[in-house]
Amino acid sequence: MFPADVGQRISESLTAGTPRTFSLYVHIPFCTVRCGYCDFNTYTATDFGPGASHDTYATTVLQELEMARERMDASGIPNRPIHTVYFGGGTPTLLPATDLVRIVERARALFGIKPQAEITTEANPDTVTEDSIAELAEGGFTRLSLGMQSAVGHVLKVLDRSHTPANIPPAVTWAKQAGLEVSLDLIFGTPGESLADWQHSLEVAIEQAPEHLSAYGLIVEQGTKLAAQIRRGTYPDTDGDDQADKYVIAEELLGQAGYRWYEISNWAHDPEGTGVHRAEHNLAYWRNQDWWGAGPGAHSHLAGIRWWNAKHPLAYAQRLSSGVPAAVGMEQPDEAERHLENIMLGIRLSEGLAISELSPTEQEQIPELLRQGLLEPGAVKRGRLVPTLHGRLLGDAITRQLADI
């Protein structure tokens, strides 16, 4: 957590600068099974010691939130009601719903939460029940993000997912009955997944009528089980052209069903184009707003200053129980790094990047990007850079060309 002099800089920046939203991310590091493609900070053990078990973890998170409030007050950082809350992991719903609700209630008491704020938890379809979802809704949650990944059994098997396709519809039904919005997360490009498999997964997802859909191309991270399986020849490697074809299929099917893309990997059901059902928490990240990350390995960002917590659950819990901040590292990117990041994030969004944010040299690249069909001409006329469908497939290339890297 930031020292006093950094806290003062944050306070001065927030007081003098453009208003920024403030969100809360809570990391739940527990999983029943570690998926073969996953390189997140997750663990299958249920108990690492005091403050780091399924039974005691929520209390440890509350300790961090209490300390955060104290440090922000001591540094004179102005209080801002929380804009969004997001529980990620891991599998947050391995904890009792009462624990998740308890964390939300304490955050509300410490910081305040804006009326109608988006409060989301991730969940695996086989870790929720009708009663647990109802309890989340009663406790203030507004959104359930289900890790569907695929509707095809053999694809889920390659990914080492614990649920089956049959788990999806009941979970969606329970969430809707409780009044929650639903987001379904999909992965495309898994080894052995055909175009027909992917189309089937999309069709099943659309049949559930979720308010929101995410679709990510599989990235095989080094050190994961799946990377080792590919290296040994158990599965073929992922294919960039295959993933591009599947992304195009996603855009076509989702567009026909009334979903509009607003970030390269995210679509909201929005036939009228009003911006409804977008994931406000994720938009806060992409718009480079502020957030506090609670939990082991969680990252935080306030006014351009970033820090991150101890990664292991026990180390995290021990620091807090000893009255020591959970943070173990901090950085403040310089102006050039922040500028590059703004380009990378802005070009991923349908709202685009303001041309005025680019240097004259960077703006000179725009005609060539238009010629390559990577930018929407109409948006450029309005002073924004918005990628075309072809540009979304080559988003990194746009950034490299603009920033000359």
PDB file of C-alpha atoms in Angstrom, residues 136-323:
ATOM      1  CA  LEU A 136     -26.574 -12.668  -3.820  1.00  0.00           C
ATOM      2  CA  ALA A 137     -29.400 -10.693  -5.405  1.00  0.00           C
ATOM      3  CA  GLU A 138     -30.926  -9.919  -2.030  1.00  0.00           C
ATOM      4  CA  GLY A 139     -27.505  -8.754  -0.833  1.00  0.00           C
ATOM      5  CA  GLY A 140     -27.159  -6.138  -3.546  1.00  0.00           C
ATOM      6  CA  PHE A 141     -25.500  -7.970  -6.435  1.00  0.00           C
ATOM      7  CA  THR A 142     -26.793  -6.928  -9.848  1.00  0.00           C
ATOM      8  CA  ARG A 143     -24.863  -9.120 -12.271  1.00  0.00           C
ATOM      9  CA  LEU A 144     -23.667 -12.728 -12.576  1.00  0.00           C
ATOM     10  CA  SER A 145     -20.759 -13.466 -14.912  1.00  0.00           C
ATOM     11  CA  LEU A 146     -20.795 -17.169 -15.769  1.00  0.00           C
ATOM     12  CA  GLY A 147     -17.712 -18.934 -17.091  1.00  0.00           C
ATOM     13  CA  MET A 148     -19.449 -20.881 -19.840  1.00  0.00           C
ATOM     14  CA  GLN A 149     -16.391 -21.105 -22.160  1.00  0.00           C
ATOM     15  CA  SER A 150     -18.035 -23.618 -24.526  1.00  0.00           C
ATOM     16  CA  ALA A 151     -21.220 -25.615 -25.065  1.00  0.00           C
ATOM     17  CA  VAL A 152     -19.259 -28.564 -26.470  1.00  0.00           C
ATOM     18  CA  GLY A 153     -18.185 -31.341 -24.131  1.00  0.00           C
ATOM     19  CA  HIS A 154     -14.877 -32.240 -25.756  1.00  0.00           C
ATOM     20  CA  VAL A 155     -13.809 -28.574 -25.794  1.00  0.00           C
ATOM     21  CA  LEU A 156     -14.552 -28.217 -22.080  1.00  0.00           C
ATOM     22  CA  LYS A 157     -12.528 -31.370 -21.478  1.00  0.00           C
ATOM     23  CA  VAL A 158      -9.454 -29.907 -23.189  1.00  0.00           C
ATOM     24  CA  LEU A 159      -9.848 -26.763 -21.084  1.00  0.00           C
ATOM     25  CA  ASP A 160     -10.200 -28.871 -17.891  1.00  0.00           C
ATOM     26  CA  ARG A 161     -13.461 -27.141 -17.003  1.00  0.00           C
ATOM     27  CA  SER A 162     -15.363 -28.743 -14.141  1.00  0.00           C
ATOM     28  CA  HIS A 163     -18.862 -28.035 -15.472  1.00  0.00           C
ATOM     29  CA  THR A 164     -20.783 -29.577 -18.368  1.00  0.00           C
ATOM     30  CA  PRO A 165     -22.940 -27.869 -21.016  1.00  0.00           C
ATOM     31  CA  ALA A 166     -26.020 -28.957 -19.053  1.00  0.00           C
ATOM     32  CA  ASN A 167     -25.025 -26.706 -16.120  1.00  0.00           C
ATOM     33  CA  ILE A 168     -25.479 -23.495 -18.119  1.00  0.00           C
ATOM     34  CA  PRO A 169     -29.271 -23.100 -18.645  1.00  0.00           C
ATOM     35  CA  PRO A 170     -30.288 -23.682 -14.994  1.00  0.00           C
ATOM     36  CA  ALA A 171     -27.735 -21.149 -13.717  1.00  0.00           C
ATOM     37  CA  VAL A 172     -28.922 -18.543 -16.220  1.00  0.00           C
ATOM     38  CA  THR A 173     -32.577 -19.221 -15.325  1.00  0.00           C
ATOM     39  CA  TRP A 174     -31.912 -18.862 -11.588  1.00  0.00           C
ATOM     40  CA  ALA A 175     -30.063 -15.580 -12.146  1.00  0.00           C
ATOM     41  CA  LYS A 176     -32.823 -14.115 -14.261  1.00  0.00           C
ATOM     42  CA  GLN A 177     -35.478 -15.214 -11.772  1.00  0.00           C
ATOM     43  CA  ALA A 178     -33.524 -13.393  -9.062  1.00  0.00           C
ATOM     44  CA  GLY A 179     -33.445 -10.217 -11.167  1.00  0.00           C
ATOM     45  CA  LEU A 180     -29.732 -10.361 -12.011  1.00  0.00           C
ATOM     46  CA  GLU A 181     -28.249  -9.462 -15.363  1.00  0.00           C
ATOM     47  CA  VAL A 182     -26.245 -12.294 -16.898  1.00  0.00           C
ATOM     48  CA  SER A 183     -22.928 -12.224 -18.708  1.00  0.00           C
ATOM     49  CA  LEU A 184     -21.564 -15.364 -20.377  1.00  0.00           C
ATOM     50  CA  ASP A 185     -17.828 -15.790 -20.944  1.00  0.00           C
ATOM     51  CA  LEU A 186     -16.747 -17.808 -23.981  1.00  0.00           C
ATOM     52  CA  ILE A 187     -13.345 -18.951 -25.257  1.00  0.00           C
ATOM     53  CA  PHE A 188     -12.628 -19.703 -28.903  1.00  0.00           C
ATOM     54  CA  GLY A 189      -9.674 -21.380 -30.571  1.00  0.00           C
ATOM     55  CA  THR A 190      -9.276 -24.316 -28.178  1.00  0.00           C
ATOM     56  CA  PRO A 191      -7.278 -27.167 -29.763  1.00  0.00           C
ATOM     57  CA  GLY A 192      -9.723 -29.522 -31.490  1.00  0.00           C
ATOM     58  CA  GLU A 193     -12.563 -26.992 -31.629  1.00  0.00           C
ATOM     59  CA  SER A 194     -14.073 -26.896 -35.127  1.00  0.00           C
ATOM     60  CA  LEU A 195     -15.865 -23.958 -36.693  1.00  0.00           C
ATOM     61  CA  ALA A 196     -19.099 -25.896 -36.208  1.00  0.00           C
ATOM     62  CA  ASP A 197     -18.268 -26.389 -32.504  1.00  0.00           C
ATOM     63  CA  TRP A 198     -17.740 -22.671 -32.067  1.00  0.00           C
ATOM     64  CA  GLN A 199     -20.893 -21.761 -33.921  1.00  0.00           C
ATOM     65  CA  HIS A 200     -22.842 -24.193 -31.726  1.00  0.00           C
ATOM     66  CA  SER A 201     -21.436 -22.599 -28.570  1.00  0.00           C
ATOM     67  CA  LEU A 202     -22.454 -19.155 -29.790  1.00  0.00           C
ATOM     68  CA  GLU A 203     -25.943 -20.345 -30.687  1.00  0.00           C
ATOM     69  CA  VAL A 204     -26.425 -21.964 -27.275  1.00  0.00           C
ATOM     70  CA  ALA A 205     -25.169 -18.811 -25.563  1.00  0.00           C
ATOM     71  CA  ILE A 206     -27.525 -16.605 -27.578  1.00  0.00           C
ATOM     72  CA  GLU A 207     -30.439 -18.928 -26.741  1.00  0.00           C
ATOM     73  CA  GLN A 208     -29.880 -18.102 -23.060  1.00  0.00           C
ATOM     74  CA  ALA A 209     -30.564 -14.407 -23.866  1.00  0.00           C
ATOM     75  CA  PRO A 210     -27.815 -12.990 -21.633  1.00  0.00           C
ATOM     76  CA  GLU A 211     -27.512  -9.240 -21.407  1.00  0.00           C
ATOM     77  CA  HIS A 212     -23.786  -9.473 -22.091  1.00  0.00           C
ATOM     78  CA  LEU A 213     -21.299 -11.797 -23.782  1.00  0.00           C
ATOM     79  CA  SER A 214     -17.507 -11.953 -23.721  1.00  0.00           C
ATOM     80  CA  ALA A 215     -15.528 -13.991 -26.242  1.00  0.00           C
ATOM     81  CA  TYR A 216     -11.779 -14.371 -25.910  1.00  0.00           C
ATOM     82  CA  GLY A 217      -9.342 -16.094 -28.197  1.00  0.00           C
ATOM     83  CA  LEU A 218      -7.459 -18.755 -26.238  1.00  0.00           C
ATOM     84  CA  ILE A 219      -3.943 -17.689 -25.294  1.00  0.00           C
ATOM     85  CA  VAL A 220      -1.666 -20.552 -24.291  1.00  0.00           C
ATOM     86  CA  GLU A 221       0.433 -19.228 -21.433  1.00  0.00           C
ATOM     87  CA  GLN A 222       3.817 -20.750 -20.715  1.00  0.00           C
ATOM     88  CA  GLY A 223       3.926 -22.792 -17.542  1.00  0.00           C
ATOM     89  CA  THR A 224       0.346 -24.005 -17.836  1.00  0.00           C
ATOM     90  CA  LYS A 225      -0.735 -27.616 -18.186  1.00  0.00           C
ATOM     91  CA  LEU A 226      -2.123 -26.925 -21.651  1.00  0.00           C
ATOM     92  CA  ALA A 227       1.185 -25.457 -22.824  1.00  0.00           C
ATOM     93  CA  ALA A 228       2.939 -28.646 -21.731  1.00  0.00           C
ATOM     94  CA  GLN A 229       0.332 -30.800 -23.479  1.00  0.00           C
ATOM     95  CA  ILE A 230       0.808 -28.870 -26.722  1.00  0.00           C
ATOM     96  CA  ARG A 231       4.580 -29.099 -26.400  1.00  0.00           C
ATOM     97  CA  ARG A 232       4.311 -32.889 -25.987  1.00  0.00           C
ATOM     98  CA  GLY A 233       2.010 -33.166 -28.989  1.00  0.00           C
ATOM     99  CA  THR A 234      -1.070 -34.204 -27.016  1.00  0.00           C
ATOM    100  CA  TYR A 235      -2.959 -31.333 -28.631  1.00  0.00           C
ATOM    101  CA  PRO A 236      -2.197 -29.146 -31.650  1.00  0.00           C
ATOM    102  CA  ASP A 237      -1.179 -25.549 -31.074  1.00  0.00           C
ATOM    103  CA  THR A 238      -3.646 -22.713 -31.500  1.00  0.00           C
ATOM    104  CA  ASP A 239      -3.931 -21.161 -34.958  1.00  0.00           C
ATOM    105  CA  GLY A 240      -4.204 -17.414 -35.538  1.00  0.00           C
ATOM    106  CA  ASP A 241      -6.155 -17.743 -38.776  1.00  0.00           C
ATOM    107  CA  ASP A 242      -8.600 -20.141 -37.113  1.00  0.00           C
ATOM    108  CA  GLN A 243      -9.151 -17.682 -34.274  1.00  0.00           C
ATOM    109  CA  ALA A 244      -9.692 -14.820 -36.730  1.00  0.00           C
ATOM    110  CA  ASP A 245     -12.336 -16.859 -38.578  1.00  0.00           C
ATOM    111  CA  LYS A 246     -14.072 -17.617 -35.304  1.00  0.00           C
ATOM    112  CA  TYR A 247     -14.026 -13.974 -34.253  1.00  0.00           C
ATOM    113  CA  VAL A 248     -15.743 -13.024 -37.512  1.00  0.00           C
ATOM    114  CA  ILE A 249     -18.382 -15.713 -36.902  1.00  0.00           C
ATOM    115  CA  ALA A 250     -18.944 -14.294 -33.412  1.00  0.00           C
ATOM    116  CA  GLU A 251     -19.433 -10.780 -34.747  1.00  0.00           C
ATOM    117  CA  GLU A 252     -21.883 -11.999 -37.388  1.00  0.00           C
ATOM    118  CA  LEU A 253     -24.026 -14.184 -35.113  1.00  0.00           C
ATOM    119  CA  LEU A 254     -24.013 -11.785 -32.188  1.00  0.00           C
ATOM    120  CA  GLY A 255     -24.799  -8.838 -34.426  1.00  0.00           C
ATOM    121  CA  GLN A 256     -27.770 -10.680 -35.904  1.00  0.00           C
ATOM    122  CA  ALA A 257     -29.033 -11.356 -32.376  1.00  0.00           C
ATOM    123  CA  GLY A 258     -28.901  -7.692 -31.344  1.00  0.00           C
ATOM    124  CA  TYR A 259     -25.529  -7.634 -29.602  1.00  0.00           C
ATOM    125  CA  ARG A 260     -23.156  -4.739 -30.288  1.00  0.00           C
ATOM    126  CA  TRP A 261     -19.439  -4.819 -29.673  1.00  0.00           C
ATOM    127  CA  TYR A 262     -18.129  -2.081 -27.390  1.00  0.00           C
ATOM    128  CA  GLU A 263     -14.707  -3.569 -26.650  1.00  0.00           C
ATOM    129  CA  ILE A 264     -12.823  -5.962 -28.888  1.00  0.00           C
ATOM    130  CA  SER A 265     -13.809  -9.030 -26.829  1.00  0.00           C
ATOM    131  CA  ASN A 266     -17.122  -7.829 -25.406  1.00  0.00           C
ATOM    132  CA  TRP A 267     -20.678  -7.457 -26.704  1.00  0.00           C
ATOM    133  CA  ALA A 268     -23.783  -6.100 -24.965  1.00  0.00           C
ATOM    134  CA  HIS A 269     -27.373  -6.775 -26.015  1.00  0.00           C
ATOM    135  CA  ASP A 270     -28.159  -3.341 -27.353  1.00  0.00           C
ATOM    136  CA  PRO A 271     -30.360  -3.314 -30.482  1.00  0.00           C
ATOM    137  CA  GLU A 272     -30.999   0.425 -30.173  1.00  0.00           C
ATOM    138  CA  GLY A 273     -27.354   1.391 -29.654  1.00  0.00           C
ATOM    139  CA  THR A 274     -27.938   3.102 -26.306  1.00  0.00           C
ATOM    140  CA  GLY A 275     -24.961   1.573 -24.504  1.00  0.00           C
ATOM    141  CA  VAL A 276     -27.149  -0.428 -22.142  1.00  0.00           C
ATOM    142  CA  HIS A 277     -25.831  -3.648 -20.511  1.00  0.00           C
ATOM    143  CA  ARG A 278     -22.160  -2.852 -21.000  1.00  0.00           C
ATOM    144  CA  ALA A 279     -19.890  -4.063 -18.200  1.00  0.00           C
ATOM    145  CA  GLU A 280     -19.225  -0.800 -16.385  1.00  0.00           C
ATOM    146  CA  HIS A 281     -16.514  -2.321 -14.203  1.00  0.00           C
ATOM    147  CA  ASN A 282     -14.434  -3.419 -17.164  1.00  0.00           C
ATOM    148  CA  LEU A 283     -15.006  -0.080 -18.870  1.00  0.00           C
ATOM    149  CA  ALA A 284     -13.457   1.547 -15.810  1.00  0.00           C
ATOM    150  CA  TYR A 285     -10.266  -0.428 -16.523  1.00  0.00           C
ATOM    151  CA  TRP A 286     -10.251   0.362 -20.238  1.00  0.00           C
ATOM    152  CA  ARG A 287     -10.895   4.050 -19.548  1.00  0.00           C
ATOM    153  CA  ASN A 288      -8.009   4.048 -17.065  1.00  0.00           C
ATOM    154  CA  GLN A 289     -10.133   5.068 -14.094  1.00  0.00           C
ATOM    155  CA  ASP A 290      -9.309   4.290 -10.429  1.00  0.00           C
ATOM    156  CA  TRP A 291      -9.844   1.082  -8.490  1.00  0.00           C
ATOM    157  CA  TRP A 292      -8.790  -0.655  -5.309  1.00  0.00           C
ATOM    158  CA  GLY A 293      -7.843  -4.302  -5.719  1.00  0.00           C
ATOM    159  CA  ALA A 294      -8.334  -6.384  -2.571  1.00  0.00           C
ATOM    160  CA  GLY A 295      -7.010  -9.911  -2.190  1.00  0.00           C
ATOM    161  CA  PRO A 296      -3.754 -11.794  -2.862  1.00  0.00           C
ATOM    162  CA  GLY A 297      -2.011 -10.603  -6.004  1.00  0.00           C
ATOM    163  CA  ALA A 298      -4.664  -7.927  -6.664  1.00  0.00           C
ATOM    164  CA  HIS A 299      -3.540  -4.715  -8.381  1.00  0.00           C
ATOM    165  CA  SER A 300      -4.767  -1.219  -7.553  1.00  0.00           C
ATOM    166  CA  HIS A 301      -4.631   2.094  -9.401  1.00  0.00           C
ATOM    167  CA  LEU A 302      -5.170   5.610  -8.080  1.00  0.00           C
ATOM    168  CA  ALA A 303      -4.340   8.722 -10.117  1.00  0.00           C
ATOM    169  CA  GLY A 304      -1.596   7.062 -12.163  1.00  0.00           C
ATOM    170  CA  ILE A 305       0.040   5.228  -9.239  1.00  0.00           C
ATOM    171  CA  ARG A 306      -0.203   1.437  -9.085  1.00  0.00           C
ATOM    172  CA  TRP A 307       0.578  -1.181  -6.479  1.00  0.00           C
ATOM    173  CA  TRP A 308       0.011  -4.888  -5.994  1.00  0.00           C
ATOM    174  CA  ASN A 309      -0.515  -7.217  -3.067  1.00  0.00           C
ATOM    175  CA  ALA A 310       1.421 -10.213  -1.840  1.00  0.00           C
ATOM    176  CA  LYS A 311       0.568 -13.057  -4.185  1.00  0.00           C
ATOM    177  CA  HIS A 312       0.188 -16.094  -1.934  1.00  0.00           C
ATOM    178  CA  PRO A 313      -2.993 -16.225   0.207  1.00  0.00           C
ATOM    179  CA  LEU A 314      -1.104 -17.003   3.416  1.00  0.00           C
ATOM    180  CA  ALA A 315       1.489 -14.258   2.895  1.00  0.00           C
ATOM    181  CA  TYR A 316      -1.365 -11.859   2.162  1.00  0.00           C
ATOM    182  CA  ALA A 317      -3.264 -12.866   5.301  1.00  0.00           C
ATOM    183  CA  GLN A 318      -0.179 -12.760   7.532  1.00  0.00           C
ATOM    184  CA  ARG A 319       0.700  -9.216   6.469  1.00  0.00           C
ATOM    185  CA  LEU A 320      -2.770  -7.955   7.285  1.00  0.00           C
ATOM    186  CA  SER A 321      -3.041  -9.818  10.588  1.00  0.00           C
ATOM    187  CA  SER A 322       0.268  -8.192  11.587  1.00  0.00           C
ATOM    188  CA  GLY A 323      -1.027  -4.730  10.748  1.00  0.00           C
TER     189      GLY A 323
END
